[in-house]
Amino acid sequence: MLLLLLITHVSVSLAVQCDLTKVAIIGGSYTVSDGGNVGSKVEYQCPKGKYPYPKYTRECQYNGFWTDQKAKTICKDVRCPRPVTFEDGDYEPRQPFYKVGDTLYFECYSGFTMKGPQNRTCQENAKWTGETTICDDNNGYCPNPGIPIGASKSGSSYKMENKVSYNCQQGLVMFGSKERECLEDKSWSGTEPSCRQWYTYDTPKEVAKTFSSSMLENVDTTNLEDRSDRSVRILKDGLMNIFIVLDTSKSVGQNRFDEAKSASILFIEKMSNYDIKPRYCIISYASKAISVVSLRDPDSNNADAVMEHLEEFQYDRHEDKQGTNTRAALHAIYEHLIEQELAYEREGKKEDFMKIHNVILLMTDGKFNMGGDPREEMKLIKRFLDVGIRKDNPREEYLDVYVFGLGSDIDQPEINDLASKKEKEVHTFHLQNVEKMKEFFELMIIEDDVFDTCGLSKYHSVELDPKKKATVMFPWIVKITITHNGIQYCKGTILSQYFILTAAHCFDLDDKTQKKKKK
């Protein structure tokens, strides 16, 4: 009798539905997954320049009510953070809030030099255009690190080993480093912080700009330190592991998982254009972690094979999708690294293992809900790789952790804590959805940064104007205009930023040497 009652209770619970008339939004639209059954989610959309208040989503609970059901959802105007303070200068206008299109104008006091833009405009994603504006008298050992809009700073001495700390205005979330130290090389430790609204997203174009890989040929890490836009340090013939970590929990769903796979394949395809052969490790996680591709696999450095393995991996491989066990995914990375170190040690090449540059791309649509705090596992990985442990040799260049929060249900402090913190670099991103992730990977390569590679053919752009198709598909070909007897010719192939290979018969012995600058 007891068993019968239990089964009846479970059946009734599963049959509960939430009232779809209770999810309306004023001024926007919404979509509902799973028809309002328990666990289904409502996602709200608003026109550009607005956001859903009080939240982007609601979820159907077992009691038949939506989360926050009593609160009416409305599209509100996007607002950018307002300045808390501005050192050694002034700004205008001073307003209680700033909406999309509003512009701030800065000026520095006499004796101070302005670094950064003189004016900044509030954008549709609640971010200000440009970088932090700073007024500096250039008297410190390190330059003035500045105060991001929406933040306050403690500490005004910029001598070596001096520290500054930041706090965000109430209601704002910090991305970047809360504390920074003036280092011996006159740079600041960590990443410049930013204070963001909870509804702020990064656009694919913004992410591509900061993440774009240098991919320069025959360079070393010391040269790359000076590049503010470099994201993944890539050395030709260098050693590299790339870990791609995919969230496959229930909230992701089949369609978004397929999009995430597609975006990851696109990333691998982009990387295969360069003169490097990294080893890939792909991990899918929900309640448990599954290694789709392992570092030890013989074909883990074969891009085509890796893409094929990922394409074959199915969403339903995870039997239990209820959990988001981020720590299990990071622990899988930790175990793969231990296994790789042992393999190098057996071959007497342990020193080579410590020279491997490790890149982790973690994609998630939510916060962890089981398995423990993933930040603790990240500490183990850093300790194992001897990264950020010793002050005299932090070895930060051997580990880059990029965290991509996808969607609205993101624990922003969590993804910020997991990501690397490096000077003039950004490792934490919050994209609106996985489709934006794919769009970002499309934009990832900037041609101006890859002059020293053999050329990157955008062979997927087959719908181009026939007149433009050749230059896009064969970007290494250059037209050289030399006029002899009224005829213009020849063509050449770009070898590097300074050399073009062409035929000797294009020139006469009497031709004068000239310097030509081409873009």
XYZ file of C-alpha atoms in Angstrom:
519
model
C 0.000 0.000 0.000
C 2.859 2.357 0.888
C 4.597 1.608 -2.412
C 1.395 2.344 -4.342
C 0.974 5.715 -2.609
C 4.594 6.631 -3.362
C 4.202 5.856 -7.068
C 0.986 7.881 -7.202
C 2.712 10.857 -5.563
C 5.591 10.767 -8.066
C 3.172 10.549 -11.001
C 1.232 13.578 -9.778
C 4.468 15.554 -9.312
C 5.609 14.776 -12.829
C 2.234 15.838 -14.234
C 2.426 19.333 -12.696
C 2.532 22.209 -15.153
C 3.078 25.918 -14.622
C 0.568 28.492 -15.849
C 1.817 29.951 -19.148
C -0.391 33.021 -18.689
C 1.826 34.098 -15.782
C 5.001 34.657 -17.810
C 4.120 37.695 -19.924
C 6.629 40.515 -20.380
C 5.825 44.171 -20.973
C 7.634 45.546 -24.010
C 9.342 42.325 -25.094
C 8.876 38.686 -26.087
C 9.643 35.269 -24.635
C 10.129 31.598 -25.458
C 9.162 28.575 -23.334
C 10.955 25.230 -23.355
C 9.176 21.921 -22.695
C 5.657 23.382 -22.756
C 5.554 24.595 -19.165
C 6.330 21.234 -17.551
C 8.406 21.038 -14.384
C 11.944 22.168 -15.199
C 10.943 24.072 -18.331
C 12.409 27.537 -18.714
C 11.094 30.887 -19.914
C 13.642 33.119 -21.635
C 12.860 36.788 -22.181
C 14.042 39.020 -25.017
C 13.894 42.811 -25.241
C 14.606 45.282 -28.067
C 18.146 46.655 -28.411
C 19.025 49.060 -25.641
C 16.693 47.369 -23.137
C 16.889 44.378 -20.792
C 14.338 42.128 -18.992
C 13.754 43.133 -15.382
C 13.964 41.576 -12.810
C 15.532 38.531 -14.553
C 16.227 37.069 -17.964
C 14.634 33.708 -17.137
C 12.045 31.900 -15.036
C 11.863 28.168 -14.296
C 8.832 25.952 -13.600
C 9.101 24.481 -10.100
C 7.638 21.272 -8.654
C 4.963 23.265 -6.805
C 3.493 24.454 -10.113
C 4.751 28.024 -9.751
C 7.326 29.868 -11.814
C 10.319 31.293 -9.975
C 9.612 34.907 -8.960
C 6.092 34.466 -10.334
C 4.657 37.443 -8.421
C 7.140 39.890 -9.973
C 6.028 41.326 -13.313
C 8.672 41.241 -16.020
C 9.255 44.428 -17.975
C 11.810 45.664 -20.510
C 13.818 48.489 -18.943
C 16.322 50.888 -20.480
C 19.951 49.741 -20.378
C 22.147 51.912 -18.168
C 25.936 52.070 -18.073
C 27.803 52.307 -14.740
C 28.489 55.854 -13.575
C 31.925 57.071 -12.442
C 32.490 56.854 -8.691
C 35.626 58.983 -8.810
C 38.109 60.285 -11.388
C 41.683 61.013 -10.247
C 43.588 64.201 -11.119
C 41.007 65.429 -13.579
C 37.349 66.073 -14.151
C 34.494 64.755 -16.265
C 31.066 65.844 -17.417
C 28.137 65.566 -17.436
C 27.561 64.407 -13.861
C 24.295 62.492 -13.851
C 22.581 59.973 -11.540
C 22.488 57.488 -14.443
C 23.654 57.167 -18.063
C 21.561 55.618 -20.813
C 22.556 54.292 -24.247
C 24.043 57.067 -26.384
C 25.117 59.293 -23.475
C 28.737 60.467 -23.672
C 31.246 61.278 -20.921
C 33.899 63.952 -21.562
C 37.179 63.877 -19.606
C 39.942 66.421 -18.963
C 43.137 66.304 -16.887
C 44.474 68.911 -14.475
C 47.610 70.869 -15.362
C 50.758 68.730 -15.101
C 48.947 65.478 -15.867
C 48.909 63.634 -19.191
C 45.774 61.928 -20.470
C 46.031 58.277 -21.432
C 43.038 56.735 -23.108
C 40.062 58.343 -24.842
C 38.910 61.887 -24.110
C 35.272 60.822 -24.416
C 33.405 57.548 -23.965
C 29.873 56.609 -25.025
C 27.373 54.258 -23.364
C 26.636 51.250 -25.623
C 23.641 48.936 -25.990
C 25.360 46.174 -23.987
C 25.804 48.487 -20.947
C 29.530 48.972 -21.583
C 31.378 52.208 -22.281
C 33.335 52.547 -25.509
C 37.131 52.611 -25.342
C 39.567 51.919 -22.533
C 39.849 53.465 -19.081
C 40.754 57.159 -19.237
C 43.705 57.972 -16.939
C 45.417 61.224 -15.879
C 49.056 60.458 -14.994
C 51.931 62.704 -13.876
C 54.415 59.923 -14.802
C 56.165 60.202 -11.413
C 55.477 56.652 -10.249
C 57.712 53.620 -10.759
C 54.679 52.013 -12.390
C 52.178 54.004 -14.443
C 48.896 55.031 -12.834
C 46.686 51.897 -13.189
C 43.546 54.049 -13.390
C 40.062 53.678 -11.963
C 37.524 51.896 -14.186
C 34.091 53.492 -14.411
C 31.926 52.184 -11.593
C 34.892 51.387 -9.321
C 36.735 52.992 -6.415
C 40.459 52.491 -5.750
C 42.470 52.225 -2.539
C 46.158 53.099 -2.826
C 47.815 55.993 -4.630
C 51.522 55.138 -4.358
C 52.922 53.396 -7.419
C 56.363 52.336 -6.192
C 57.646 48.813 -6.776
C 55.743 46.247 -4.645
C 53.046 48.801 -3.779
C 49.515 47.483 -4.150
C 46.188 48.975 -5.154
C 42.776 47.423 -4.576
C 39.398 48.014 -6.198
C 35.750 47.781 -5.224
C 32.718 48.056 -7.468
C 29.765 50.300 -6.785
C 26.892 48.461 -5.100
C 24.955 46.327 -7.567
C 27.835 45.973 -10.031
C 29.907 42.828 -10.648
C 33.704 42.841 -10.986
C 35.558 41.130 -13.822
C 39.362 41.186 -13.543
C 41.648 41.586 -10.516
C 40.494 43.059 -7.216
C 44.103 43.691 -6.162
C 47.157 44.549 -8.281
C 50.848 44.944 -7.443
C 53.500 47.156 -9.059
C 56.097 44.723 -10.448
C 59.820 45.060 -11.101
C 59.258 45.360 -14.868
C 57.018 48.426 -14.226
C 53.828 46.569 -15.108
C 50.900 45.754 -12.832
C 50.065 42.208 -11.819
C 46.747 40.699 -12.808
C 44.109 42.105 -15.150
C 42.584 45.576 -15.118
C 39.192 45.229 -13.419
C 35.883 46.278 -14.906
C 32.606 46.872 -13.076
C 29.574 45.598 -14.940
C 25.821 45.536 -14.653
C 24.391 42.039 -14.082
C 22.819 42.221 -17.551
C 26.003 43.245 -19.380
C 27.144 41.041 -22.270
C 30.287 41.044 -24.377
C 29.679 41.263 -28.109
C 31.357 38.735 -30.446
C 33.363 41.586 -31.972
C 34.649 42.684 -28.542
C 35.628 39.129 -27.630
C 37.345 38.550 -30.976
C 39.411 41.704 -30.531
C 40.786 40.677 -27.143
C 41.024 36.941 -27.828
C 42.493 37.129 -31.333
C 45.554 34.906 -31.618
C 48.796 36.485 -32.741
C 49.902 33.404 -34.634
C 53.197 35.053 -35.477
C 55.870 32.802 -36.905
C 59.214 32.222 -35.180
C 58.538 34.393 -32.135
C 59.092 33.668 -28.478
C 57.099 34.484 -25.374
C 59.256 37.477 -24.467
C 58.317 39.229 -27.709
C 54.679 38.377 -27.209
C 54.566 40.014 -23.792
C 54.442 43.428 -25.475
C 51.303 42.610 -27.467
C 48.123 43.856 -25.802
C 45.788 42.008 -28.185
C 47.373 38.604 -28.003
C 45.302 35.907 -26.515
C 46.818 32.503 -27.047
C 50.606 32.428 -27.139
C 51.462 30.230 -30.080
C 54.982 29.227 -30.995
C 55.741 27.570 -34.284
C 57.002 24.065 -33.520
C 56.239 24.741 -29.840
C 54.547 22.428 -27.351
C 50.905 23.113 -26.581
C 47.894 21.425 -25.005
C 44.432 22.812 -25.712
C 41.609 21.704 -23.411
C 38.062 22.389 -24.632
C 35.490 21.941 -21.862
C 31.806 21.761 -22.850
C 28.838 22.110 -20.500
C 26.333 19.350 -21.400
C 23.955 19.731 -18.452
C 20.173 19.574 -18.832
C 19.751 23.339 -19.058
C 21.868 23.378 -22.221
C 19.571 21.140 -24.269
C 20.205 19.245 -27.500
C 20.157 22.235 -29.865
C 22.549 24.368 -27.841
C 24.873 21.435 -27.301
C 25.024 20.928 -31.071
C 25.775 24.641 -31.475
C 28.558 24.398 -28.876
C 30.029 21.410 -30.729
C 29.859 23.328 -33.982
C 31.568 26.350 -32.395
C 34.332 24.137 -30.953
C 34.903 22.470 -34.319
C 35.151 25.912 -35.903
C 37.789 26.907 -33.335
C 39.851 23.768 -34.049
C 39.501 24.422 -37.765
C 40.774 27.978 -37.297
C 43.748 26.748 -35.273
C 44.635 24.191 -37.940
C 45.405 27.044 -40.338
C 48.598 27.784 -38.432
C 51.993 26.145 -38.355
C 51.438 24.401 -35.035
C 50.069 21.015 -34.023
C 48.725 21.245 -30.473
C 47.443 18.230 -28.616
C 43.723 18.476 -27.894
C 41.750 17.211 -24.950
C 37.974 17.624 -25.145
C 35.858 17.134 -22.038
C 32.066 17.121 -21.824
C 30.493 17.466 -18.402
C 27.131 17.373 -16.671
C 26.842 15.393 -13.404
C 30.005 13.570 -14.493
C 32.847 14.371 -16.876
C 33.470 12.393 -20.077
C 36.702 12.662 -22.071
C 35.743 12.867 -25.740
C 39.397 13.176 -26.782
C 42.309 12.465 -24.417
C 45.842 13.861 -24.552
C 47.194 10.306 -24.731
C 45.197 9.468 -27.879
C 47.575 8.906 -30.821
C 45.562 11.296 -32.994
C 45.019 14.037 -30.388
C 47.335 16.300 -32.418
C 45.489 15.577 -35.674
C 42.910 18.349 -36.103
C 40.795 16.391 -38.589
C 40.611 13.353 -36.306
C 39.799 15.496 -33.268
C 36.975 17.244 -35.123
C 35.631 13.868 -36.249
C 35.623 12.508 -32.666
C 33.814 15.612 -31.455
C 31.271 15.445 -34.275
C 30.475 11.830 -33.361
C 29.940 12.608 -29.672
C 26.235 12.755 -28.834
C 24.337 14.739 -26.212
C 22.678 11.597 -24.813
C 26.059 10.089 -23.816
C 25.404 11.745 -20.451
C 22.737 9.648 -18.744
C 22.432 12.072 -15.817
C 22.273 15.673 -17.010
C 20.759 17.177 -13.848
C 24.071 18.348 -12.425
C 26.589 20.999 -13.455
C 29.771 19.496 -12.022
C 32.418 21.943 -13.192
C 34.926 20.606 -10.699
C 34.704 17.117 -12.233
C 35.628 18.602 -15.626
C 38.652 20.411 -14.174
C 39.652 17.276 -12.252
C 39.652 15.389 -15.560
C 42.115 17.988 -16.909
C 44.251 17.508 -13.796
C 44.338 13.734 -14.337
C 45.221 14.113 -18.027
C 48.156 16.363 -17.085
C 49.418 13.876 -14.489
C 49.241 11.087 -17.065
C 51.094 13.202 -19.621
C 53.833 14.093 -17.137
C 54.381 10.399 -16.343
C 54.664 9.621 -20.057
C 57.308 12.339 -20.481
C 59.109 11.124 -17.370
C 59.297 7.550 -18.725
C 60.994 8.955 -21.821
C 63.398 11.043 -19.719
C 61.825 14.308 -20.920
C 60.238 15.717 -17.778
C 61.800 19.135 -18.464
C 59.968 19.214 -21.798
C 56.669 18.633 -20.017
C 57.194 21.789 -17.976
C 57.683 23.743 -21.227
C 54.241 22.852 -22.567
C 51.888 25.807 -22.875
C 48.434 24.818 -21.643
C 45.266 26.564 -22.831
C 41.883 25.837 -21.245
C 38.667 26.988 -22.916
C 35.800 26.486 -20.463
C 32.267 27.046 -21.781
C 29.358 27.045 -19.353
C 25.740 28.211 -19.282
C 25.285 28.179 -15.521
C 26.807 27.799 -12.077
C 28.073 24.574 -10.500
C 25.511 22.735 -8.347
C 27.429 19.608 -7.343
C 30.943 18.222 -6.939
C 32.333 21.077 -4.879
C 33.886 24.420 -5.716
C 35.741 24.257 -9.079
C 38.076 27.030 -7.920
C 39.738 24.538 -5.576
C 40.458 22.205 -8.510
C 41.931 25.102 -10.496
C 44.342 25.710 -7.611
C 45.512 22.078 -7.907
C 46.130 22.483 -11.641
C 48.165 25.658 -11.085
C 50.164 24.049 -8.301
C 50.882 20.995 -10.447
C 52.110 23.182 -13.327
C 54.015 25.472 -10.928
C 52.062 28.485 -12.190
C 51.645 31.537 -9.963
C 53.355 29.825 -7.024
C 56.856 31.324 -6.989
C 57.200 35.099 -7.022
C 60.662 34.966 -8.627
C 59.383 32.770 -11.493
C 55.564 32.650 -11.653
C 55.542 30.844 -15.052
C 52.237 32.535 -15.936
C 52.971 32.125 -19.648
C 52.469 28.345 -19.406
C 48.768 28.472 -18.529
C 45.921 30.465 -20.051
C 42.417 29.786 -18.732
C 39.607 31.383 -20.744
C 36.097 31.145 -19.332
C 33.075 31.816 -21.527
C 29.802 32.320 -19.693
C 26.950 31.633 -22.121
C 23.458 32.927 -21.435
C 21.882 34.707 -18.490
C 22.130 32.190 -15.612
C 25.826 32.755 -15.019
C 27.590 33.052 -11.696
C 29.748 35.984 -12.779
C 32.121 35.978 -9.769
C 32.704 32.241 -10.301
C 33.705 32.512 -13.951
C 35.911 35.509 -13.134
C 37.707 33.612 -10.357
C 38.403 30.613 -12.624
C 39.925 32.656 -15.453
C 43.562 33.751 -15.737
C 44.507 37.300 -14.719
C 47.237 38.871 -16.846
C 48.357 42.395 -17.658
C 46.647 43.903 -20.727
C 44.681 40.705 -21.327
C 41.102 39.548 -20.848
C 40.251 35.936 -20.017
C 36.648 36.235 -18.783
C 33.788 36.702 -21.233
C 30.009 36.727 -20.932
C 28.250 36.082 -24.231
C 24.502 36.237 -24.762
C 24.240 32.648 -26.035
C 26.193 29.872 -27.724
C 25.305 31.265 -31.166
C 27.312 34.384 -30.256
C 30.198 32.082 -29.348
C 30.224 30.692 -32.861
C 30.031 34.195 -34.311
C 33.034 35.165 -32.188
C 35.107 32.250 -33.502
C 34.247 33.371 -37.041
C 35.731 36.774 -36.209
C 38.659 35.394 -34.230
C 41.378 35.732 -36.850
C 42.570 39.233 -37.698
C 44.546 39.185 -40.942
C 46.857 42.061 -39.916
C 48.229 39.836 -37.147
C 49.132 36.894 -39.391
C 51.474 38.422 -41.951
C 54.202 35.965 -41.018
C 52.163 32.806 -41.630
C 51.729 31.152 -44.996
C 48.324 32.750 -45.554
C 44.820 31.943 -44.402
C 42.274 30.948 -46.988
C 38.676 31.723 -46.100
C 37.542 28.840 -48.257
C 34.123 28.765 -46.584
C 33.236 32.146 -48.119
C 31.961 30.663 -51.374
C 29.083 33.099 -51.852
C 31.345 36.087 -52.493
C 31.339 38.288 -55.557
C 33.467 36.434 -58.163
C 35.691 39.519 -58.462
C 36.483 39.352 -54.746
C 36.558 35.567 -54.340
C 40.161 35.109 -55.488
C 41.584 37.604 -52.990
C 39.664 35.979 -50.135
C 40.399 32.367 -51.068
C 44.057 32.998 -51.996
C 45.205 35.841 -49.709
C 48.895 35.020 -50.157
C 48.851 36.129 -53.806
C 49.862 39.733 -54.498
C 49.655 41.716 -57.730
C 52.879 43.517 -58.632
C 52.447 46.368 -61.099
C 55.517 46.774 -63.309
C 55.082 48.492 -66.658
C 57.297 47.485 -69.574
C 56.352 48.421 -73.132
C 52.884 49.460 -71.960
C 52.134 46.079 -70.353
C 51.547 45.679 -66.605
C 52.453 42.490 -64.806
C 53.394 40.288 -62.581
C 52.089 38.337 -59.593
C 53.859 37.132 -56.470
C 53.437 35.171 -53.256
C 53.724 36.737 -49.798
C 56.470 35.027 -47.812
C 56.560 37.407 -44.852
C 55.901 41.016 -43.931
C 59.014 42.096 -45.836
C 59.456 39.545 -48.649
C 57.456 38.636 -51.759
C 58.482 35.788 -54.062
C 58.101 36.539 -57.773
C 59.734 35.663 -61.111
C 63.066 37.143 -62.214
C 61.741 37.919 -65.715
C 59.394 40.514 -64.167
C 62.344 42.898 -63.924
C 64.925 44.394 -66.275
C 68.536 44.888 -65.312
C 68.039 48.623 -65.816
C 65.160 48.871 -63.319
C 65.937 51.140 -60.389
C 65.597 49.824 -56.847
C 62.681 51.400 -55.003
C 61.022 50.781 -51.679
C 57.343 49.996 -52.015
C 54.973 49.778 -49.061
C 51.918 47.606 -49.600
C 48.989 46.836 -47.316
